[in-house]
Coordinates of C-alpha atoms and ligand atoms in Angstrom, one line a residue:
M249 CA -58.9 66.3 413.0
Y250 CA -61.3 65.5 410.2
N251 CA -63.0 63.2 412.6
N252 CA -64.2 66.1 414.6
M253 CA -66.1 67.4 411.6
S254 CA -68.3 64.4 411.2
I255 CA -70.6 62.6 413.7
S256 CA -71.1 58.9 413.3
F257 CA -74.4 57.4 414.1
P258 CA -74.5 53.9 415.7
I259 CA -75.6 51.3 413.2
K260 CA -77.9 48.6 414.4
E261 CA -77.7 45.2 412.8
N262 CA -79.7 45.0 409.6
Q263 CA -81.1 48.4 410.1
G264 CA -82.4 50.0 407.0
S265 CA -82.1 46.9 404.8
I266 CA -85.1 46.3 402.6
S267 CA -87.1 43.5 403.9
S268 CA -89.4 43.3 400.9
A269 CA -86.6 42.8 398.3
E270 CA -85.9 39.1 398.1
S271 CA -82.3 39.4 396.9
G272 CA -81.7 42.6 399.0
V273 CA -81.2 44.5 395.8
V274 CA -82.7 48.0 395.7
S275 CA -84.3 48.1 392.4
H276 CA -88.0 48.7 392.4
L277 CA -89.4 52.1 393.1
D278 CA -91.7 50.8 395.8
D279 CA -88.8 49.2 397.6
L280 CA -86.7 52.3 397.2
F281 CA -89.3 54.6 398.7
S282 CA -89.9 52.1 401.6
F283 CA -86.1 52.0 402.1
Y284 CA -86.1 55.9 402.2
A285 CA -88.9 55.8 404.8
E286 CA -87.0 53.4 407.0
I287 CA -83.9 55.5 406.8
A288 CA -86.0 58.7 407.5
A289 CA -87.5 57.0 410.6
T290 CA -84.0 56.4 411.9
Y291 CA -82.0 59.5 410.9
G292 CA -84.7 62.1 410.0
T293 CA -84.8 64.1 406.8
P294 CA -83.3 65.3 404.6
F295 CA -80.5 62.8 404.0
Y296 CA -78.0 61.9 401.3
L297 CA -78.0 58.2 400.4
Y298 CA -74.9 56.9 398.7
D299 CA -74.8 53.6 396.8
A300 CA -71.4 51.9 397.0
A301 CA -72.2 49.7 394.0
K302 CA -72.6 52.9 391.8
I303 CA -69.2 54.2 393.0
E304 CA -67.5 50.9 392.0
E305 CA -69.3 50.9 388.6
Q306 CA -68.1 54.5 387.9
V307 CA -64.5 53.8 388.9
L308 CA -64.4 50.7 386.7
S309 CA -66.1 52.5 383.9
L310 CA -63.6 55.3 383.9
R311 CA -60.6 53.0 384.3
S312 CA -61.8 51.0 381.2
L313 CA -61.6 54.1 379.1
L314 CA -58.0 55.0 379.9
P315 CA -54.7 53.7 378.5
T316 CA -53.9 50.7 380.7
E317 CA -50.2 50.7 381.4
N318 CA -49.5 54.2 382.5
S319 CA -52.8 55.7 383.7
D320 CA -54.0 56.5 387.2
I321 CA -57.2 58.0 388.5
L322 CA -57.1 60.6 391.2
F323 CA -60.3 61.2 393.1
S324 CA -61.0 64.9 393.5
F325 CA -61.9 65.2 397.2
K326 CA -63.5 68.6 396.6
S327 CA -66.5 66.8 394.9
N328 CA -67.3 64.8 398.1
P329 CA -64.9 64.5 401.1
N330 CA -67.4 62.3 403.0
P331 CA -65.4 59.4 404.6
S332 CA -67.9 56.9 403.4
V333 CA -67.4 58.0 399.8
T334 CA -63.7 58.5 399.9
G335 CA -63.3 55.1 401.6
Q336 CA -64.9 53.5 398.6
M337 CA -62.6 55.4 396.2
K338 CA -59.6 54.1 398.2
I339 CA -61.0 50.5 398.1
H340 CA -61.2 50.8 394.3
G341 CA -57.6 52.0 393.9
C342 CA -57.9 55.7 393.3
R343 CA -55.2 58.1 394.3
A344 CA -56.1 61.4 396.1
D345 CA -56.4 64.8 394.5
L346 CA -56.3 67.2 397.5
T347 CA -56.4 70.9 397.9
S348 CA -56.7 71.8 401.6
P349 CA -55.6 70.7 405.0
G350 CA -59.1 69.4 405.7
E351 CA -58.9 67.2 402.5
I352 CA -55.5 65.9 403.7
E353 CA -57.1 64.8 406.9
A354 CA -60.1 63.3 405.1
A355 CA -57.6 61.3 402.9
Q356 CA -55.8 60.1 406.0
V357 CA -59.0 59.0 407.6
A358 CA -59.9 57.0 404.5
G359 CA -56.4 55.4 404.5
F360 CA -55.0 56.8 401.2
D361 CA -51.3 56.5 400.6
L362 CA -50.4 60.2 400.7
S363 CA -47.1 59.7 398.9
K364 CA -49.2 59.0 395.8
A365 CA -51.5 62.0 396.3
L366 CA -51.3 65.3 394.5
Y367 CA -51.7 68.6 396.3
G368 CA -52.9 71.6 394.4
G369 CA -55.0 74.8 394.4
P370 CA -54.3 78.5 394.3
G371 CA -52.8 80.7 397.1
K372 CA -51.0 78.0 399.0
S373 CA -49.0 79.2 402.0
E374 CA -45.6 77.9 403.1
G375 CA -47.2 76.7 406.4
E376 CA -49.9 74.8 404.6
L377 CA -47.3 73.2 402.3
I378 CA -45.1 72.2 405.3
G379 CA -48.2 70.5 406.7
A380 CA -48.8 68.7 403.5
I381 CA -45.1 67.5 403.2
L382 CA -45.2 66.3 406.9
A383 CA -48.4 64.4 406.1
G384 CA -46.4 62.5 403.5
I385 CA -47.5 64.3 400.2
R386 CA -44.6 64.4 397.7
S387 CA -46.3 65.7 394.5
F388 CA -47.5 69.3 394.2
S389 CA -49.3 71.2 391.4
M390 CA -47.7 74.6 391.2
E391 CA -49.9 77.6 390.1
S392 CA -47.4 80.5 390.2
V393 CA -43.9 81.7 391.0
H394 CA -45.1 82.5 394.5
D395 CA -46.3 78.9 394.8
L396 CA -42.9 77.6 393.7
K397 CA -41.1 79.7 396.2
A398 CA -43.5 78.7 399.0
L399 CA -42.9 75.0 398.1
S400 CA -39.2 75.5 398.0
G401 CA -39.3 77.1 401.5
A402 CA -41.5 74.3 402.8
A403 CA -39.3 71.5 401.3
A404 CA -36.2 73.1 402.8
S405 CA -37.6 73.5 406.2
V406 CA -38.9 69.9 406.4
G407 CA -35.7 68.7 404.7
E408 CA -37.4 66.6 402.1
S409 CA -37.4 66.6 398.3
V410 CA -40.7 67.0 396.5
K411 CA -42.0 66.8 393.0
A412 CA -43.6 69.7 391.3
L413 CA -46.0 69.8 388.3
L414 CA -46.4 73.1 386.5
R415 CA -50.1 73.8 386.2
I416 CA -50.7 75.7 382.9
N417 CA -53.4 78.0 381.9
P418 CA -53.4 77.5 378.1
Q419 CA -53.7 80.3 375.6
E420 CA -56.9 78.9 374.0
A421 CA -60.2 78.0 375.8
P422 CA -61.7 74.5 375.5
K423 CA -65.2 73.5 374.7
A424 CA -66.2 72.9 378.4
K425 CA -69.3 74.5 379.9
L426 CA -67.3 76.0 382.8
A427 CA -63.9 76.8 381.4
M428 CA -61.2 77.2 384.0
S429 CA -58.4 77.3 381.4
G430 CA -57.8 79.5 378.4
V431 CA -59.6 82.4 380.1
A432 CA -58.3 84.9 382.7
S433 CA -58.2 83.0 386.0
Q434 CA -56.3 82.5 389.2
F435 CA -55.3 79.0 388.1
G436 CA -51.9 78.0 386.8
F437 CA -49.0 79.7 385.0
E438 CA -49.9 81.5 381.8
E439 CA -48.8 79.4 378.8
E440 CA -47.3 82.5 377.2
D441 CA -45.2 83.3 380.3
L442 CA -43.8 79.8 380.4
R443 CA -42.9 80.0 376.7
S444 CA -41.2 83.4 377.0
D445 CA -39.8 83.4 380.6
G446 CA -39.8 79.7 381.5
E447 CA -36.1 79.5 382.5
E448 CA -36.5 82.4 384.9
I449 CA -39.7 80.8 386.3
M450 CA -38.0 77.5 386.8
A451 CA -35.1 79.2 388.6
S452 CA -37.5 80.2 391.4
A453 CA -37.7 76.5 392.4
G454 CA -35.3 75.7 395.2
P455 CA -33.0 72.6 395.3
G456 CA -35.6 70.5 397.1
V457 CA -38.1 70.9 394.3
D458 CA -37.8 68.7 391.2
L459 CA -39.8 69.9 388.3
V460 CA -41.1 66.7 386.7
G461 CA -44.6 67.3 385.3
I462 CA -47.3 69.3 383.7
H463 CA -50.9 69.7 384.8
I464 CA -53.7 71.1 382.8
Y465 CA -57.3 71.1 383.9
W466 CA -59.5 72.5 381.2
G467 CA -62.7 72.7 383.1
T468 CA -65.6 70.7 384.5
Q469 CA -68.4 69.0 382.6
V470 CA -66.6 68.8 379.3
G471 CA -69.4 68.0 376.9
D472 CA -68.5 64.7 375.3
A473 CA -65.7 62.3 374.3
E474 CA -64.7 64.3 371.4
A475 CA -64.3 67.5 373.4
L476 CA -62.4 65.6 376.1
L477 CA -60.0 64.2 373.5
D478 CA -59.5 67.7 372.0
C479 CA -58.5 68.9 375.5
F480 CA -56.2 65.9 376.1
R481 CA -54.5 66.3 372.6
R482 CA -53.8 69.9 373.4
T483 CA -52.4 69.0 376.8
V484 CA -50.0 66.4 375.4
K485 CA -48.8 68.9 372.8
I486 CA -48.3 71.8 375.2
A487 CA -46.7 69.5 377.8
E488 CA -44.2 68.0 375.3
E489 CA -43.2 71.4 373.9
I490 CA -42.8 73.1 377.3
S491 CA -40.9 70.3 379.0
N492 CA -38.7 70.1 375.9
D493 CA -38.1 73.9 375.8
L494 CA -37.4 74.0 379.5
R495 CA -35.4 70.7 379.5
F496 CA -37.1 68.9 382.3
P497 CA -38.1 65.2 382.2
L498 CA -41.8 64.7 381.7
E499 CA -42.4 62.1 384.4
I500 CA -45.9 63.0 385.3
L501 CA -48.6 64.3 382.9
N502 CA -51.7 65.3 384.7
L503 CA -54.3 65.6 382.0
G504 CA -57.0 66.8 384.4
G505 CA -60.4 65.5 383.5
G506 CA -63.7 67.2 383.3
F507 CA -65.5 63.9 382.8
P508 CA -69.2 64.9 382.6
W509 CA -72.2 63.6 384.6
P510 CA -75.7 65.1 385.2
Y511 CA -76.1 67.2 388.3
S512 CA -79.3 66.6 390.2
T513 CA -81.3 65.6 387.1
I514 CA -82.3 62.1 386.0
G515 CA -80.0 60.3 383.5
V516 CA -76.4 59.3 382.8
G517 CA -73.5 61.0 381.2
P518 CA -72.7 60.9 377.5
D519 CA -71.1 57.9 375.8
L520 CA -67.4 58.2 376.6
S521 CA -66.4 54.9 374.9
P522 CA -64.6 56.7 372.0
L523 CA -62.1 57.8 374.5
T524 CA -60.5 54.4 374.7
A525 CA -59.3 54.3 371.1
G526 CA -58.7 58.1 371.0
L527 CA -56.4 58.0 374.1
E528 CA -54.6 54.9 372.9
E529 CA -53.9 56.6 369.6
L530 CA -52.8 59.8 371.4
F531 CA -50.5 57.7 373.6
E532 CA -49.0 55.9 370.6
E533 CA -48.4 59.2 368.7
S534 CA -46.8 61.0 371.6
S535 CA -43.1 61.1 372.2
A536 CA -41.9 62.5 375.5
A537 CA -45.4 61.9 377.0
K538 CA -45.0 58.2 376.3
N539 CA -42.6 57.8 379.2
A540 CA -44.8 59.7 381.6
E541 CA -47.4 58.5 384.1
W542 CA -50.8 59.8 382.9
W543 CA -52.9 61.1 385.7
F544 CA -56.6 61.8 385.3
E545 CA -58.6 63.7 388.0
S546 CA -62.3 63.2 388.5
G547 CA -64.9 64.1 391.0
R548 CA -68.4 64.2 389.7
F549 CA -68.1 61.3 387.2
L550 CA -67.0 59.0 390.0
C551 CA -69.5 59.9 392.7
A552 CA -72.4 61.9 391.4
S553 CA -74.5 58.9 390.3
S554 CA -74.0 57.2 393.7
G555 CA -75.9 60.0 395.6
T556 CA -79.6 60.7 396.1
L557 CA -80.9 63.5 398.2
V558 CA -84.1 62.4 400.0
T559 CA -86.2 65.3 401.4
R560 CA -89.6 65.8 402.9
V561 CA -92.4 68.0 401.5
M562 CA -93.2 70.5 404.3
E563 CA -95.9 72.5 402.6
V564 CA -97.4 73.2 399.2
K565 CA -98.4 76.9 399.0
T566 CA -99.9 79.2 396.4
S567 CA -98.8 82.8 396.0
K568 CA -100.0 85.1 393.2
E569 CA -100.8 82.1 391.0
K570 CA -97.5 80.4 391.5
Q571 CA -97.3 77.2 393.6
F572 CA -94.4 76.7 396.0
L573 CA -93.2 73.3 397.1
I574 CA -91.5 73.9 400.4
L575 CA -89.0 71.2 401.2
D576 CA -86.8 70.6 404.3
T577 CA -83.7 71.0 402.1
G578 CA -82.5 73.9 400.0
I579 CA -79.3 75.7 398.9
H580 CA -77.8 75.0 402.3
H581 CA -77.6 71.3 401.3
L582 CA -77.5 71.3 397.5
G583 CA -76.2 73.6 394.8
G584 CA -75.5 76.4 397.2
M585 CA -72.9 78.0 395.0
S586 CA -75.4 78.1 392.2
G587 CA -78.0 79.5 394.6
L588 CA -75.7 82.4 395.2
G589 CA -75.3 83.0 391.5
R590 CA -71.7 81.9 391.5
I591 CA -72.3 79.3 388.9
P592 CA -75.2 79.0 386.4
R593 CA -78.5 78.1 388.0
F594 CA -79.2 74.5 387.8
S595 CA -82.4 72.6 387.5
I596 CA -83.5 69.5 389.4
D597 CA -85.6 66.5 388.8
L598 CA -87.8 65.4 391.7
E599 CA -88.8 61.7 392.0
V600 CA -92.1 61.2 393.8
P601 CA -93.4 58.1 395.7
P602 CA -95.0 55.6 393.4
S603 CA -98.4 56.1 395.2
R604 CA -98.4 59.7 393.8
A605 CA -97.1 58.8 390.3
N606 CA -100.6 59.0 388.7
N607 CA -101.7 62.2 390.4
E608 CA -102.5 65.2 388.3
K609 CA -99.4 67.2 387.4
I610 CA -98.6 70.5 389.1
Q611 CA -96.0 73.2 388.3
V612 CA -94.0 74.3 391.3
E613 CA -91.1 76.5 392.4
V614 CA -89.0 74.1 394.6
V615 CA -87.9 76.1 397.6
G616 CA -86.4 75.4 401.1
Q617 CA -86.7 76.7 404.6
L618 CA -84.2 79.5 404.4
C619 CA -85.4 83.1 404.8
T620 CA -84.3 84.2 401.3
P621 CA -85.8 84.0 397.9
L622 CA -82.4 82.7 396.7
D623 CA -83.3 79.4 398.4
C624 CA -84.8 77.9 395.3
I625 CA -83.5 74.7 393.9
G626 CA -85.9 74.3 391.0
R627 CA -88.0 76.7 388.9
R628 CA -91.2 75.7 387.1
I629 CA -90.8 72.0 387.9
K630 CA -93.6 69.8 386.8
L631 CA -94.5 66.8 389.0
P632 CA -97.4 64.8 390.1
Q633 CA -99.3 66.4 393.0
V634 CA -97.6 65.6 396.3
E635 CA -98.7 66.2 399.9
P636 CA -97.0 67.5 403.0
G637 CA -95.2 64.7 404.7
D638 CA -94.3 62.9 401.4
L639 CA -90.7 62.0 400.8
V640 CA -89.3 63.1 397.4
S641 CA -85.8 62.5 396.0
V642 CA -83.3 64.3 393.8
P643 CA -81.1 61.9 391.8
N644 CA -77.4 62.3 390.8
T645 CA -76.4 64.3 393.9
G646 CA -73.4 62.4 395.1
A647 CA -71.0 65.2 394.0
Y648 CA -70.9 68.8 395.1
G649 CA -73.7 68.3 397.7
P650 CA -73.3 69.4 401.3
T651 CA -69.8 70.7 401.2
A652 CA -70.4 72.8 398.1
S653 CA -73.4 74.4 399.8
V654 CA -74.0 77.3 402.1
L655 CA -74.3 74.9 405.0
G656 CA -74.0 77.4 407.9
F657 CA -76.7 79.8 406.6
L658 CA -79.7 79.9 408.9
S659 CA -78.1 77.3 411.2
R660 CA -80.4 74.4 410.2
P661 CA -79.0 70.9 410.8
T662 CA -76.8 69.4 408.2
P663 CA -78.2 66.4 406.4
A664 CA -77.4 62.8 407.4
E665 CA -75.2 61.0 404.9
I666 CA -75.7 57.3 404.6
L667 CA -73.7 54.7 402.5
H668 CA -75.4 51.5 401.5
R669 CA -74.7 48.6 399.3
D670 CA -77.6 46.5 398.0
G671 CA -79.8 48.0 400.7
E672 CA -77.5 47.2 403.6
I673 CA -76.4 50.3 405.4
L674 CA -72.6 50.4 405.7
S675 CA -72.1 53.8 407.5
A676 CA -73.8 57.0 408.4
N677 CA -72.5 60.4 409.4
R678 CA -73.1 64.1 409.1
L679 CA -71.0 67.2 408.9
R680 CA -70.7 69.1 412.1
S681 CA -72.0 72.6 412.1
G682 CA -72.2 75.5 414.6
H683 CA -69.5 77.5 416.4
E684 CA -66.7 76.1 418.6
T685 CA -64.9 78.2 421.1
L686 CA -61.3 79.1 420.2
E687 CA -58.6 79.6 422.7
Q688 CA -57.6 83.2 422.9
R689 CA -54.4 84.0 421.0
K690 CA -52.0 86.6 422.3
S691 CA -50.6 87.9 419.0
H692 CA -52.8 89.6 416.5
H693 CA -52.4 90.8 412.9
T694 CA -50.8 87.5 411.9
H695 CA -51.2 86.0 408.5
E696 CA -49.5 82.8 409.4
S697 CA -51.5 79.7 408.5
H698 CA -51.8 76.2 409.8
Ligands
PLP195 C1 -58.1 71.1 389.2 C2 -59.4 70.3 389.4 N1 -59.3 69.0 389.3 C3 -60.4 68.3 389.3 C4 -61.7 68.8 389.6 C5 -62.9 67.9 389.7 O1 -63.8 68.2 388.6 P1 -65.0 67.2 388.3 O2 -65.7 67.0 389.6 O3 -65.8 67.9 387.3 O4 -64.4 65.9 387.8 C6 -61.8 70.2 389.7 C7 -63.1 70.9 389.9 O5 -63.2 72.1 390.0 C8 -60.6 71.0 389.6 O6 -60.6 72.3 389.7

């Protein structure tokens, strides 16, 4: 169970709330850093602090941009499956975008209605799909003929009918920074194949699988409203043409997302307000798509701004004229995939305690405690001189934090994750780490999955 993966800390009454802020609202930097210090005294460092009010703000903001009658927001669990965060997404009416058995369990823990969830991702096994159907999921994003056959087998063995969306890898690439469509990839059916051999592809779906939708996810961090609209326009066009050619009803149109937000740097995302009129217009102009539910998936836009990583300065050290700021966090807690060179290196902003704000500026390499030069989360960062023992914080880290990092490397503790609203702590937990003993299995060489 997902519960086994997270440890909950007991919360004492009023613990961690900011005594100095009259209204209890965390606003002033002094208050914020004393709040951090109180939390550090209870839970240790480093920790992720999530602000529930920011999650609400982002969900409302995204909803206000989308066509009102037919749109739904799906929260992408991959961005942050922490029960405190997903619980807020549930409260604010998001559906679940899930891609693994662990995410299904996380959604169950958070109380999501799984009959409204979408299950996707490449390389799904029949066993995994059986588990998803038994858990109550009824909509699946299909990435290949293999996937369609596995879903058909799973639906038949459970004796349920399910809905399938064809995920498409379009011919042309979008303007997103990290394109996952329009380039060679493991995701989705090739648009060309659906246009040439669509009937044959559809025939691989068994009787328990109803083809009712199209799913296109162009990429993450799509630059601005105009680029997003460009993606959505293309999606509607491709979806209408393909559903028409293949003669299936377009009941669900998953337009993906890619709504941008800064990652671990100060600031906010670009102005997305032009989306409202643009999407309304697109909706009005569309034909088959007008009768469909429009689904939008989002991870980072919904939760990145809610998170702050608070960490302690362990040492400031000079080597060959470079200064190293050694923190008690690193690529095992933040940006691990980037540390490994899997995605472009990122840069961070470090916020320092107000008492240090006027200190002379230094330039540092921001590193952690792992025994590898790869454990570097910021290069040539300028900040006021800080001292060992100081708390410093990294903003906009509510998405792709712990679970997108190399958590197990070097076996250091996982960070505490704490949810608050207006300075009142609502929940605290941390991911389990370490090895657990497995019961010995008799059969070997099995590829069967669970
Ligand atoms: C299919 C799909 N949907 C949604 C997301 C969430 O993206 P983001 O966090 O940028 O909103 C991803 C991220 O990789 C994805 O692959």
